[in-house]
XYZ file of C-alpha atoms in Angstrom:
361
model
C -0.191 -0.074 -0.209
C 1.203 3.357 -0.560
C 0.113 7.052 -0.205
C -1.338 8.972 -3.085
C 0.416 12.117 -1.462
C 4.471 11.656 -2.896
C 6.756 13.534 -0.954
C 10.406 11.513 -0.815
C 9.923 10.400 -4.488
C 8.642 11.663 -7.952
C 5.114 11.324 -8.729
C 3.934 8.341 -10.833
C 1.307 9.435 -13.790
C -1.713 8.980 -11.515
C -0.553 11.087 -8.708
C 0.404 14.114 -11.030
C -1.758 16.963 -10.967
C -2.146 20.593 -11.503
C 0.389 21.545 -14.139
C -1.373 21.654 -17.116
C -0.093 25.430 -18.251
C 3.519 23.963 -17.483
C 3.103 20.986 -19.919
C 1.335 23.172 -22.343
C 4.336 25.111 -22.399
C 7.149 22.445 -22.584
C 5.078 21.112 -25.448
C 5.244 24.240 -27.405
C 8.945 24.644 -26.621
C 9.569 21.013 -27.703
C 7.420 21.005 -30.700
C 9.640 23.187 -32.841
C 12.937 22.342 -31.039
C 13.404 25.498 -29.038
C 15.022 25.518 -25.492
C 13.821 26.044 -21.985
C 15.217 27.301 -18.901
C 12.989 26.167 -15.826
C 14.237 27.818 -12.594
C 12.078 28.010 -9.147
C 12.949 27.190 -5.297
C 13.797 23.726 -4.197
C 11.005 21.092 -3.750
C 8.658 22.788 -5.784
C 7.813 19.432 -8.496
C 10.693 20.551 -11.235
C 11.844 16.932 -11.795
C 8.198 15.423 -11.595
C 7.102 18.007 -14.197
C 9.395 16.574 -16.817
C 9.608 13.212 -15.464
C 5.774 13.319 -16.515
C 6.128 14.895 -19.931
C 8.500 12.081 -21.149
C 6.256 9.689 -19.886
C 3.825 11.494 -22.033
C 5.822 11.674 -24.759
C 7.821 8.711 -24.703
C 6.521 7.606 -28.252
C 7.035 10.875 -30.209
C 10.496 11.985 -29.066
C 13.860 10.645 -27.718
C 13.870 11.634 -24.085
C 16.902 11.549 -22.393
C 16.910 12.744 -18.774
C 20.210 13.403 -16.637
C 20.559 15.114 -13.184
C 23.735 16.217 -12.390
C 23.632 17.466 -8.878
C 26.089 15.418 -7.337
C 28.948 15.953 -10.364
C 32.479 16.432 -9.098
C 34.461 16.976 -12.400
C 34.120 17.292 -16.042
C 34.538 13.780 -17.066
C 31.712 12.943 -14.495
C 29.576 15.346 -16.247
C 30.506 13.918 -19.626
C 29.985 10.397 -17.958
C 26.566 10.990 -16.766
C 25.287 12.112 -20.170
C 26.796 9.344 -21.854
C 24.868 6.975 -19.404
C 21.344 8.726 -19.698
C 21.620 8.520 -23.085
C 22.207 4.741 -23.142
C 19.699 4.299 -20.997
C 17.141 6.252 -22.961
C 16.872 3.540 -25.276
C 14.276 1.784 -24.376
C 14.533 -1.254 -27.049
C 15.673 -4.825 -25.656
C 19.409 -4.430 -24.254
C 20.721 -6.629 -26.901
C 19.374 -4.552 -29.405
C 20.141 -0.953 -27.632
C 23.672 -2.239 -27.209
C 23.827 -2.980 -31.315
C 22.171 0.357 -32.102
C 24.715 2.254 -29.463
C 27.751 0.577 -30.870
C 27.035 1.883 -34.059
C 26.560 5.469 -32.976
C 29.478 5.797 -30.639
C 33.096 5.667 -32.224
C 34.950 5.449 -29.068
C 32.584 4.707 -26.040
C 31.928 0.801 -25.211
C 28.816 -0.559 -24.149
C 28.162 -3.102 -21.884
C 24.977 -4.710 -20.023
C 24.735 -4.395 -16.565
C 22.766 -5.079 -13.676
C 21.564 -3.701 -10.620
C 22.238 -5.981 -7.404
C 19.045 -4.507 -5.694
C 16.381 -4.293 -7.955
C 18.106 -7.011 -10.494
C 17.079 -4.669 -12.916
C 19.210 -4.421 -16.342
C 20.720 -2.064 -17.905
C 23.333 -0.113 -20.209
C 26.715 1.079 -18.640
C 28.979 3.007 -21.073
C 33.103 1.607 -20.637
C 35.096 5.199 -20.385
C 37.796 4.559 -18.587
C 40.398 5.298 -20.958
C 38.787 8.178 -22.880
C 39.481 11.739 -22.370
C 36.554 14.166 -21.217
C 36.796 15.499 -25.127
C 36.679 12.054 -26.229
C 33.228 11.878 -24.136
C 32.041 14.874 -25.490
C 32.084 14.377 -28.636
C 30.839 10.877 -28.923
C 27.821 12.268 -26.990
C 26.884 15.180 -29.275
C 28.129 13.458 -32.344
C 25.653 10.243 -31.506
C 22.672 12.688 -30.567
C 23.381 14.828 -33.855
C 23.233 11.557 -36.014
C 20.360 10.698 -34.198
C 18.485 13.748 -34.314
C 18.184 12.907 -38.174
C 15.857 10.621 -37.994
C 13.859 10.883 -34.343
C 13.402 14.452 -32.498
C 15.271 14.317 -29.079
C 14.418 15.842 -25.640
C 17.374 16.370 -23.158
C 16.470 17.898 -19.636
C 19.940 18.512 -17.848
C 18.342 18.619 -13.917
C 20.309 20.728 -11.429
C 22.052 22.327 -14.287
C 23.812 25.196 -12.197
C 26.300 22.520 -10.880
C 28.148 23.003 -14.164
C 29.232 26.452 -12.441
C 31.134 24.505 -9.583
C 33.663 22.901 -12.380
C 36.322 25.353 -12.713
C 38.932 23.594 -14.720
C 36.746 23.725 -18.144
C 34.310 26.671 -19.208
C 31.509 24.361 -19.587
C 28.911 26.710 -20.556
C 30.807 27.952 -23.277
C 31.691 24.407 -24.684
C 27.989 23.601 -24.303
C 27.213 26.772 -26.557
C 29.104 25.174 -29.092
C 27.246 22.397 -29.232
C 23.432 23.822 -28.631
C 23.532 26.704 -31.061
C 24.717 24.453 -34.031
C 21.522 21.538 -33.414
C 18.761 20.751 -35.639
C 15.595 18.669 -34.103
C 17.143 18.873 -30.190
C 15.491 20.597 -27.440
C 17.447 21.334 -24.468
C 15.535 21.770 -21.168
C 17.534 22.914 -18.337
C 16.012 22.627 -14.657
C 17.384 24.092 -11.588
C 16.946 25.262 -7.989
C 19.995 27.607 -6.795
C 18.420 30.540 -8.989
C 21.211 33.126 -8.992
C 23.773 30.725 -9.700
C 21.683 29.269 -12.554
C 20.037 32.604 -14.231
C 23.960 34.033 -14.147
C 24.635 31.057 -16.808
C 22.171 32.614 -18.800
C 22.630 36.664 -18.279
C 23.739 39.194 -20.891
C 27.229 38.403 -22.055
C 27.127 34.764 -20.522
C 27.957 31.961 -22.801
C 24.337 30.667 -22.741
C 22.830 34.039 -23.130
C 19.206 33.799 -25.224
C 20.050 30.017 -25.875
C 17.148 28.949 -23.838
C 13.626 30.856 -23.114
C 13.385 31.413 -19.100
C 10.364 30.153 -17.370
C 10.080 30.188 -13.260
C 7.773 27.425 -11.884
C 5.367 28.740 -9.676
C 3.570 26.614 -6.953
C 0.637 24.542 -7.676
C -2.581 26.510 -7.233
C -4.740 25.729 -4.078
C -7.731 24.753 -6.241
C -6.076 22.372 -8.138
C -4.191 20.866 -4.788
C -8.284 20.641 -3.224
C -9.768 18.996 -6.246
C -7.086 16.217 -6.217
C -6.729 15.782 -2.477
C -10.633 16.149 -1.672
C -10.588 12.329 -3.936
C -8.617 11.060 -0.757
C -9.332 13.109 2.375
C -12.632 14.440 3.883
C -11.390 18.245 3.966
C -12.686 21.413 2.181
C -10.850 24.227 0.303
C -10.198 26.595 3.382
C -8.032 23.741 5.113
C -6.395 23.274 1.658
C -5.504 27.295 1.991
C -4.270 26.854 5.471
C -1.522 24.084 4.163
C -0.519 26.230 1.255
C -0.147 29.408 3.714
C 1.867 27.319 6.156
C 3.789 25.401 3.370
C 4.177 28.794 1.782
C 3.287 26.810 -1.557
C 5.920 24.490 -1.396
C 5.195 21.339 -3.010
C 7.128 19.064 -1.071
C 5.710 20.057 2.337
C 2.572 20.176 1.098
C 2.472 16.722 -0.091
C 4.247 15.635 3.244
C 1.250 17.187 5.410
C -1.272 15.716 3.150
C 0.621 12.156 3.419
C 0.148 12.365 7.145
C -3.125 13.633 7.220
C -3.900 10.204 4.908
C -2.553 8.176 7.609
C -5.290 9.782 10.034
C -7.680 9.856 6.793
C -10.772 8.415 9.368
C -10.818 12.077 10.546
C -12.306 15.165 9.081
C -8.907 17.509 8.664
C -9.371 20.366 10.758
C -6.374 23.188 11.452
C -5.215 21.272 14.533
C -4.751 17.974 12.584
C -2.853 20.242 10.304
C -0.759 21.685 12.793
C 0.252 17.987 14.565
C 1.085 17.070 11.036
C 3.471 20.242 10.626
C 5.048 19.715 14.324
C 5.278 15.957 13.163
C 7.525 16.633 10.171
C 9.396 19.231 12.405
C 10.349 16.901 15.343
C 11.414 14.175 12.597
C 13.823 16.723 11.075
C 14.982 18.468 14.276
C 18.165 16.161 15.178
C 19.487 17.077 11.530
C 18.643 20.730 11.857
C 20.499 21.122 15.356
C 23.959 19.717 13.597
C 23.403 22.284 10.274
C 22.643 25.288 13.059
C 25.545 23.988 14.583
C 27.932 24.325 11.792
C 27.218 28.215 11.557
C 29.028 31.019 13.491
C 27.132 33.190 16.451
C 26.806 36.392 14.248
C 25.314 33.778 11.091
C 22.790 31.785 13.856
C 21.494 35.235 15.178
C 21.045 36.477 11.488
C 19.269 32.991 10.714
C 16.797 33.647 13.539
C 16.526 37.124 12.469
C 15.665 36.408 8.559
C 13.316 33.696 9.794
C 11.539 35.890 12.191
C 11.465 39.336 10.347
C 12.082 38.737 6.207
C 12.761 42.366 5.746
C 13.054 45.349 7.500
C 15.334 43.415 10.031
C 17.818 46.550 10.021
C 15.842 48.629 12.093
C 17.190 49.468 15.181
C 14.479 47.712 17.094
C 15.743 44.645 16.314
C 19.548 45.195 15.979
C 18.961 46.262 19.869
C 16.637 43.267 20.488
C 19.617 40.711 19.160
C 22.572 42.941 20.082
C 24.094 43.242 17.028
C 25.505 45.821 14.913
C 24.212 46.308 11.291
C 27.347 45.839 9.599
C 27.980 42.733 11.172
C 24.285 41.369 10.686
C 24.951 42.567 6.796
C 28.274 40.258 6.849
C 26.480 37.652 8.347
C 23.458 37.819 5.897
C 26.110 38.185 3.095
C 27.795 34.788 4.483
C 24.225 32.711 4.777
C 23.377 33.927 1.358
C 26.485 32.565 -0.620
C 26.163 29.498 1.479
C 22.776 29.313 0.266
C 20.706 29.335 3.525
C 18.687 32.131 2.674
C 17.243 33.693 -0.686
C 16.159 36.847 -1.630
C 13.139 37.912 -3.688
C 12.425 42.074 -3.909
C 13.284 43.703 -0.295
C 12.217 40.283 1.270
C 14.789 37.439 2.455
C 13.521 33.684 3.461
C 14.955 30.334 3.869
C 14.160 28.179 1.121
C 13.777 24.819 2.992
C 10.405 25.798 3.954
C 10.107 23.321 7.015
C 13.474 24.778 8.146
C 12.163 28.148 8.136
C 9.517 26.912 10.215
C 11.980 25.432 12.434
C 14.083 28.642 12.763
C 10.778 30.741 13.444
C 10.538 28.237 16.750
C 13.934 28.593 17.734
């Protein structure tokens, strides 16, 4: 048995809801082989969105998805592309290896089996290849294949390429992207400032993708889905939305906990209990994170969590016994570490459950 409110995994086709406008946007972009940059705060459902789109269109396009969140080198990046491309071929293993061997010039392909799931997949063997060889084999292969099949390549957590400093990956990718035919690139990411800086004026990827900010799910869409499984009204959904600040993952987590107690009618008290359960489950890990901060950064995080804006007022500085310049330095350090973010004049903690935990300090 599983809950219809996934919060720690991707949604299945049956569990996905409320993104009709976004799916239409994706369809229109991909139809004409254009590129799209999708950005938002973390935990808003970007990966679920692209996963659903790919499931919808797996017969129409060759869909390649690669998550580069954990890349540590340019070679790791290139290998991730090759692995994702290899496993995008849905035919039987023998046929897929034959087709890929015909495409690749240098990369050798072998079958692989997952020791946990016992599922077969395809593994590119690249131990003796240079980064340049791997990149050429990948992009030459999709260019060749795109002559007969439209391709969509989605790179999740794309901002991570900025952490690779021994090569200008964005400049290198521009060379491949601007000369493409019949290929759409979908870039997804959550570290908005780092991500959008890759596409800003004078950056190598400038104007190579349409920018699109993924907004929170709408309250009515959440309600229409949730009422199939829970005894609740739209007002309770609005309360969940407010407490979660629209963060999809937290909304789903709360709904999941309410589903466990679904024999009860949903009330604000039950919602508050669910939120407390979430915060209590994360208390130990949040304490460890908090203890890594210096004293001034701890104070700054508390102030941002409580006030969001206007915290250089004399009354707030006096309340926390901190000088304006010291607070500004601490805020800058937290921003650099991505503990906090900013929209207009409002600061916030991107992880909503951490933000609520800090508010309770």
